PDB file of C-alpha atoms in Angstrom:
ATOM      1  CA  UNK L  17       9.775  51.652 -21.491  1.00  0.00           C
ATOM      2  CA  UNK L  18       7.439  48.820 -22.493  1.00  0.00           C
ATOM      3  CA  UNK L  19      10.071  46.225 -21.516  1.00  0.00           C
ATOM      4  CA  UNK L  20      10.545  47.815 -18.090  1.00  0.00           C
ATOM      5  CA  UNK L  21       6.780  47.777 -17.507  1.00  0.00           C
ATOM      6  CA  UNK L  22       6.641  44.095 -18.435  1.00  0.00           C
ATOM      7  CA  UNK L  23       9.466  43.313 -15.989  1.00  0.00           C
ATOM      8  CA  UNK L  24       7.691  45.194 -13.200  1.00  0.00           C
ATOM      9  CA  UNK L  25       4.419  43.356 -13.854  1.00  0.00           C
ATOM     10  CA  UNK L  26       6.157  39.966 -13.936  1.00  0.00           C
ATOM     11  CA  UNK L  27       8.027  40.742 -10.693  1.00  0.00           C
ATOM     12  CA  UNK L  28       4.858  41.798  -8.868  1.00  0.00           C
ATOM     13  CA  UNK L  29       2.998  38.717 -10.139  1.00  0.00           C
ATOM     14  CA  UNK L  30       5.853  36.444  -9.029  1.00  0.00           C
ATOM     15  CA  UNK L  31       5.820  37.972  -5.547  1.00  0.00           C
ATOM     16  CA  UNK L  32       2.070  37.559  -5.209  1.00  0.00           C
ATOM     17  CA  UNK L  33       1.996  33.967  -6.515  1.00  0.00           C
ATOM     18  CA  UNK L  34       3.083  32.215  -3.289  1.00  0.00           C
ATOM     19  CA  UNK L  35       0.558  34.098  -1.166  1.00  0.00           C
ATOM     20  CA  UNK L  36      -2.454  32.008  -0.208  1.00  0.00           C
ATOM     21  CA  UNK L  37      -5.721  33.812   0.156  1.00  0.00           C
ATOM     22  CA  UNK L  38      -8.012  32.374   2.798  1.00  0.00           C
ATOM     23  CA  UNK L  39     -11.538  33.320   3.648  1.00  0.00           C
ATOM     24  CA  UNK L  40     -12.877  33.101   7.157  1.00  0.00           C
ATOM     25  CA  UNK L  41     -13.472  29.470   8.167  1.00  0.00           C
ATOM     26  CA  UNK L  42     -16.979  28.217   7.481  1.00  0.00           C
ATOM     27  CA  UNK L  43     -19.094  26.221   9.958  1.00  0.00           C
ATOM     28  CA  UNK L  44     -17.856  22.859   8.687  1.00  0.00           C
ATOM     29  CA  UNK L  45     -14.228  23.885   9.069  1.00  0.00           C
ATOM     30  CA  UNK L  46     -14.860  25.190  12.605  1.00  0.00           C
ATOM     31  CA  UNK L  47     -16.682  21.967  13.518  1.00  0.00           C
ATOM     32  CA  UNK L  48     -13.823  19.829  12.202  1.00  0.00           C
ATOM     33  CA  UNK L  49     -11.187  21.812  14.100  1.00  0.00           C
ATOM     34  CA  UNK L  50     -13.200  21.255  17.292  1.00  0.00           C
ATOM     35  CA  UNK L  51     -13.416  17.507  16.661  1.00  0.00           C
ATOM     36  CA  UNK L  52      -9.869  16.970  15.399  1.00  0.00           C
ATOM     37  CA  UNK L  53      -8.205  16.021  18.703  1.00  0.00           C
ATOM     38  CA  UNK L  54     -11.027  13.747  19.850  1.00  0.00           C
ATOM     39  CA  UNK L  55     -10.938   9.998  19.429  1.00  0.00           C
ATOM     40  CA  UNK L  56     -13.728   7.428  19.616  1.00  0.00           C
ATOM     41  CA  UNK L  57     -13.442   3.841  20.763  1.00  0.00           C
ATOM     42  CA  UNK L  58     -14.049   2.271  17.374  1.00  0.00           C
ATOM     43  CA  UNK L  59     -12.152  -0.326  15.373  1.00  0.00           C
ATOM     44  CA  UNK L  60     -12.831  -3.247  13.019  1.00  0.00           C
ATOM     45  CA  UNK L  61     -14.286  -5.428  15.775  1.00  0.00           C
ATOM     46  CA  UNK L  62     -16.927  -3.008  17.057  1.00  0.00           C
ATOM     47  CA  UNK L  63     -17.640  -0.619  14.164  1.00  0.00           C
ATOM     48  CA  UNK L  64     -21.164  -1.954  13.637  1.00  0.00           C
ATOM     49  CA  UNK L  65     -22.103  -1.233  17.271  1.00  0.00           C
ATOM     50  CA  UNK L  66     -22.078   2.533  16.537  1.00  0.00           C
ATOM     51  CA  UNK L  67     -25.254   2.055  14.501  1.00  0.00           C
ATOM     52  CA  UNK L  68     -27.092  -0.465  16.709  1.00  0.00           C
ATOM     53  CA  UNK L  69     -30.576   0.448  17.883  1.00  0.00           C
ATOM     54  CA  UNK L  70     -31.091   3.575  15.782  1.00  0.00           C
ATOM     55  CA  UNK L  71     -32.140   4.595  12.308  1.00  0.00           C
ATOM     56  CA  UNK L  72     -29.166   5.405  10.102  1.00  0.00           C
ATOM     57  CA  UNK L  73     -28.959   8.020   7.370  1.00  0.00           C
ATOM     58  CA  UNK L  74     -28.053   6.981   3.826  1.00  0.00           C
ATOM     59  CA  UNK L  75     -24.433   8.094   4.194  1.00  0.00           C
ATOM     60  CA  UNK L  76     -23.884   6.487   7.593  1.00  0.00           C
ATOM     61  CA  UNK L  77     -22.039   3.198   7.793  1.00  0.00           C
ATOM     62  CA  UNK L  78     -18.615   1.650   7.406  1.00  0.00           C
ATOM     63  CA  UNK L  79     -16.792   2.302   4.134  1.00  0.00           C
ATOM     64  CA  UNK L  80     -13.629   0.869   2.542  1.00  0.00           C
ATOM     65  CA  UNK L  81     -11.515   3.263   0.485  1.00  0.00           C
ATOM     66  CA  UNK L  82     -11.134   2.207  -3.139  1.00  0.00           C
ATOM     67  CA  UNK L  83      -7.653   0.952  -3.947  1.00  0.00           C
ATOM     68  CA  UNK L  84      -6.754   0.659  -0.261  1.00  0.00           C
ATOM     69  CA  UNK L  85      -7.324  -1.499   2.788  1.00  0.00           C
ATOM     70  CA  UNK L  86      -8.267   1.559   4.818  1.00  0.00           C
ATOM     71  CA  UNK L  87     -11.742   1.721   6.317  1.00  0.00           C
ATOM     72  CA  UNK L  88     -13.674   4.563   7.893  1.00  0.00           C
ATOM     73  CA  UNK L  89     -17.067   5.058   9.491  1.00  0.00           C
ATOM     74  CA  UNK L  90     -19.479   7.900   8.847  1.00  0.00           C
ATOM     75  CA  UNK L  91     -21.408   8.588  12.061  1.00  0.00           C
ATOM     76  CA  UNK L  92     -24.004  11.303  12.680  1.00  0.00           C
ATOM     77  CA  UNK L  93     -23.226  13.705  15.502  1.00  0.00           C
ATOM     78  CA  UNK L  94     -26.455  13.917  17.550  1.00  0.00           C
ATOM     79  CA  UNK L  95     -27.895  17.400  17.868  1.00  0.00           C
ATOM     80  CA  UNK L  96     -25.952  18.816  14.919  1.00  0.00           C
ATOM     81  CA  UNK L  97     -26.163  18.791  11.120  1.00  0.00           C
ATOM     82  CA  UNK L  98     -22.728  17.198  10.816  1.00  0.00           C
ATOM     83  CA  UNK L  99     -21.401  13.687  10.274  1.00  0.00           C
ATOM     84  CA  UNK L 100     -17.978  12.627  11.549  1.00  0.00           C
ATOM     85  CA  UNK L 101     -15.644  10.515   9.415  1.00  0.00           C
ATOM     86  CA  UNK L 102     -13.774   8.224  11.807  1.00  0.00           C
ATOM     87  CA  UNK L 103     -10.826   5.952  11.000  1.00  0.00           C
ATOM     88  CA  UNK L 104     -11.730   2.275  11.549  1.00  0.00           C
ATOM     89  CA  UNK L 105      -8.615   0.679  10.051  1.00  0.00           C
ATOM     90  CA  UNK L 106      -5.655   2.311   8.354  1.00  0.00           C
ATOM     91  CA  UNK L 107      -2.718   0.864   6.402  1.00  0.00           C
ATOM     92  CA  UNK L 108      -0.632   3.599   8.062  1.00  0.00           C
ATOM     93  CA  UNK L 109      -0.020   2.318  11.604  1.00  0.00           C
ATOM     94  CA  UNK L 110       0.682   5.862  12.832  1.00  0.00           C
ATOM     95  CA  UNK L 111      -3.021   6.688  12.453  1.00  0.00           C
ATOM     96  CA  UNK L 112      -4.955   4.996  15.240  1.00  0.00           C
ATOM     97  CA  UNK L 113      -8.500   3.634  14.907  1.00  0.00           C
ATOM     98  CA  UNK L 114     -11.038   6.062  16.325  1.00  0.00           C
ATOM     99  CA  UNK L 115      -9.260   9.162  15.011  1.00  0.00           C
ATOM    100  CA  UNK L 116     -11.557  11.750  13.437  1.00  0.00           C
ATOM    101  CA  UNK L 117     -10.375  12.104   9.830  1.00  0.00           C
ATOM    102  CA  UNK L 118     -13.010  14.514   8.591  1.00  0.00           C
ATOM    103  CA  UNK L 119     -16.530  15.844   8.751  1.00  0.00           C
ATOM    104  CA  UNK L 120     -19.347  16.348   6.269  1.00  0.00           C
ATOM    105  CA  UNK L 121     -22.778  17.890   6.015  1.00  0.00           C
ATOM    106  CA  UNK L 122     -25.611  17.618   3.517  1.00  0.00           C
ATOM    107  CA  UNK L 123     -25.395  19.798   0.409  1.00  0.00           C
ATOM    108  CA  UNK L 124     -28.229  21.283  -1.619  1.00  0.00           C
ATOM    109  CA  UNK L 125     -28.430  18.380  -4.071  1.00  0.00           C
ATOM    110  CA  UNK L 126     -29.888  15.013  -3.049  1.00  0.00           C
ATOM    111  CA  UNK L 127     -27.265  12.456  -1.909  1.00  0.00           C
ATOM    112  CA  UNK L 128     -24.464  15.074  -2.067  1.00  0.00           C
ATOM    113  CA  UNK L 129     -22.385  16.197   0.884  1.00  0.00           C
ATOM    114  CA  UNK L 130     -19.860  18.940   1.494  1.00  0.00           C
ATOM    115  CA  UNK L 131     -16.848  17.519   3.357  1.00  0.00           C
ATOM    116  CA  UNK L 132     -13.548  18.532   4.901  1.00  0.00           C
ATOM    117  CA  UNK L 133     -11.111  15.624   5.096  1.00  0.00           C
ATOM    118  CA  UNK L 134      -7.563  15.608   6.424  1.00  0.00           C
ATOM    119  CA  UNK L 135      -5.121  14.695   3.654  1.00  0.00           C
ATOM    120  CA  UNK L 136      -1.836  14.325   5.522  1.00  0.00           C
ATOM    121  CA  UNK L 137      -0.897  12.055   8.383  1.00  0.00           C
ATOM    122  CA  UNK L 138       2.864  11.814   8.062  1.00  0.00           C
ATOM    123  CA  UNK L 139       3.571  12.530  11.732  1.00  0.00           C
ATOM    124  CA  UNK L 140       0.733  10.406  13.109  1.00  0.00           C
ATOM    125  CA  UNK L 141      -1.435  13.501  13.542  1.00  0.00           C
ATOM    126  CA  UNK L 142      -3.856  14.263  10.765  1.00  0.00           C
ATOM    127  CA  UNK L 143      -3.430  17.679   9.156  1.00  0.00           C
ATOM    128  CA  UNK L 144      -4.055  19.708   5.999  1.00  0.00           C
ATOM    129  CA  UNK L 145      -7.858  19.569   5.719  1.00  0.00           C
ATOM    130  CA  UNK L 146      -9.075  19.753   2.152  1.00  0.00           C
ATOM    131  CA  UNK L 147     -12.552  20.301   0.812  1.00  0.00           C
ATOM    132  CA  UNK L 148     -14.314  17.440  -0.992  1.00  0.00           C
ATOM    133  CA  UNK L 149     -17.712  16.795  -2.496  1.00  0.00           C
ATOM    134  CA  UNK L 150     -19.117  13.392  -1.507  1.00  0.00           C
ATOM    135  CA  UNK L 151     -21.825  11.833  -3.667  1.00  0.00           C
ATOM    136  CA  UNK L 152     -23.795   8.690  -2.868  1.00  0.00           C
ATOM    137  CA  UNK L 153     -24.167   6.455  -5.899  1.00  0.00           C
ATOM    138  CA  UNK L 154     -27.078   4.050  -6.402  1.00  0.00           C
ATOM    139  CA  UNK L 155     -24.619   1.137  -6.510  1.00  0.00           C
ATOM    140  CA  UNK L 156     -23.568   1.508  -2.802  1.00  0.00           C
ATOM    141  CA  UNK L 157     -20.562   3.664  -3.607  1.00  0.00           C
ATOM    142  CA  UNK L 158     -19.382   6.973  -2.150  1.00  0.00           C
ATOM    143  CA  UNK L 159     -17.668   9.145  -4.756  1.00  0.00           C
ATOM    144  CA  UNK L 160     -15.123  11.683  -3.438  1.00  0.00           C
ATOM    145  CA  UNK L 161     -14.175  14.609  -5.664  1.00  0.00           C
ATOM    146  CA  UNK L 162     -11.672  17.194  -4.389  1.00  0.00           C
ATOM    147  CA  UNK L 163     -12.732  20.824  -4.717  1.00  0.00           C
ATOM    148  CA  UNK L 164     -10.190  23.177  -6.272  1.00  0.00           C
ATOM    149  CA  UNK L 165     -10.557  26.815  -5.337  1.00  0.00           C
ATOM    150  CA  UNK L 166      -7.381  28.796  -5.952  1.00  0.00           C
ATOM    151  CA  UNK L 167      -6.055  31.789  -7.801  1.00  0.00           C
ATOM    152  CA  UNK L 168      -4.146  31.000 -10.981  1.00  0.00           C
ATOM    153  CA  UNK L 169      -1.724  33.449 -12.577  1.00  0.00           C
ATOM    154  CA  UNK L 170      -0.501  32.793 -16.117  1.00  0.00           C
ATOM    155  CA  UNK L 171       2.851  34.550 -16.419  1.00  0.00           C
ATOM    156  CA  UNK L 172       3.138  33.544 -20.100  1.00  0.00           C
ATOM    157  CA  UNK L 173       0.521  36.210 -20.895  1.00  0.00           C
ATOM    158  CA  UNK L 174       3.064  38.920 -20.037  1.00  0.00           C
ATOM    159  CA  UNK L 175       5.608  37.753 -22.607  1.00  0.00           C
ATOM    160  CA  UNK L 176       5.517  38.949 -26.209  1.00  0.00           C
ATOM    161  CA  UNK L 177       3.806  36.588 -28.654  1.00  0.00           C
ATOM    162  CA  UNK L 178       7.001  35.764 -30.492  1.00  0.00           C
ATOM    163  CA  UNK L 179       8.549  34.050 -27.443  1.00  0.00           C
ATOM    164  CA  UNK L 180       5.435  32.437 -26.018  1.00  0.00           C
ATOM    165  CA  UNK L 181       5.355  28.642 -25.845  1.00  0.00           C
ATOM    166  CA  UNK L 182       2.154  26.952 -24.792  1.00  0.00           C
ATOM    167  CA  UNK L 183       2.631  24.094 -22.350  1.00  0.00           C
ATOM    168  CA  UNK L 184      -0.398  22.295 -20.975  1.00  0.00           C
ATOM    169  CA  UNK L 185      -0.792  19.278 -18.768  1.00  0.00           C
ATOM    170  CA  UNK L 186      -3.041  16.504 -20.045  1.00  0.00           C
ATOM    171  CA  UNK L 187      -4.625  14.041 -17.643  1.00  0.00           C
ATOM    172  CA  UNK L 188      -7.394  11.863 -19.085  1.00  0.00           C
ATOM    173  CA  UNK L 189      -8.320  10.118 -15.821  1.00  0.00           C
ATOM    174  CA  UNK L 190     -11.920  11.006 -14.855  1.00  0.00           C
ATOM    175  CA  UNK L 191     -12.405  12.932 -11.613  1.00  0.00           C
ATOM    176  CA  UNK L 192     -15.115  10.687 -10.195  1.00  0.00           C
ATOM    177  CA  UNK L 193     -13.206   7.401  -9.771  1.00  0.00           C
ATOM    178  CA  UNK L 194     -11.920   7.930  -6.227  1.00  0.00           C
ATOM    179  CA  UNK L 195     -14.197   7.022  -3.382  1.00  0.00           C
ATOM    180  CA  UNK L 196     -15.330   4.247  -1.087  1.00  0.00           C
ATOM    181  CA  UNK L 197     -17.401   1.064  -1.113  1.00  0.00           C
ATOM    182  CA  UNK L 198     -19.991   0.384   1.596  1.00  0.00           C
ATOM    183  CA  UNK L 199     -19.145  -2.478   3.965  1.00  0.00           C
ATOM    184  CA  UNK L 200     -21.818  -2.027   6.644  1.00  0.00           C
ATOM    185  CA  UNK L 201     -24.809  -2.010   6.682  1.00  0.00           C
ATOM    186  CA  UNK L 202     -25.041  -4.393   3.770  1.00  0.00           C
ATOM    187  CA  UNK L 203     -27.795  -3.405   1.316  1.00  0.00           C
ATOM    188  CA  UNK L 204     -30.537  -5.808   0.314  1.00  0.00           C
ATOM    189  CA  UNK L 205     -29.186  -6.033  -3.251  1.00  0.00           C
ATOM    190  CA  UNK L 206     -26.704  -8.627  -4.463  1.00  0.00           C
ATOM    191  CA  UNK L 207     -23.124  -8.633  -3.216  1.00  0.00           C
ATOM    192  CA  UNK L 208     -20.212  -7.123  -5.119  1.00  0.00           C
ATOM    193  CA  UNK L 209     -18.217 -10.333  -5.339  1.00  0.00           C
ATOM    194  CA  UNK L 210     -19.540 -13.521  -6.940  1.00  0.00           C
ATOM    195  CA  UNK L 211     -19.992 -16.580  -4.764  1.00  0.00           C
ATOM    196  CA  UNK L 212     -18.847 -19.944  -6.000  1.00  0.00           C
ATOM    197  CA  UNK L 213     -20.371 -23.278  -5.108  1.00  0.00           C
TER     198      UNK L 213
END
């Protein structure tokens, strides 16, 4: 009887595991879906002109992704609380400059932003928006940390103790290494690369 109950519980848990539970889209997600098919006339040659003649917020500017040649601009959307993340240059030639790659808005903590950024562009169209937390560092860096919000079922808990084997994944890479380096506007502090005479 106890074995049959365990089998039923494991079967129900296995059937429920692939289901994804989604809440209603929040304002940021709705804003991004409205902006996703729009494109701006922006590339490497004219990216600085988006910020000419106006005061820029701390997050606004042109950023280069760490470990990549890709660049994007963060531009405020006038009349809203949102910022658009726009592709300036991409190593993937299927993604054109001017494509909206994400959106962000200020969070409750100073220099922190809640963001939705597309994470797939295999077909040339950006898809699969994922939630990130963006944090401005004092050293002109933008730290991007993905937000994980999912249901986890541990099927090993249903097995008797005698047959249970504990397997865990170990990853010692810190979460706050991925991000971007500011390219424009250049801060008043010293440059990142040394200059030789």
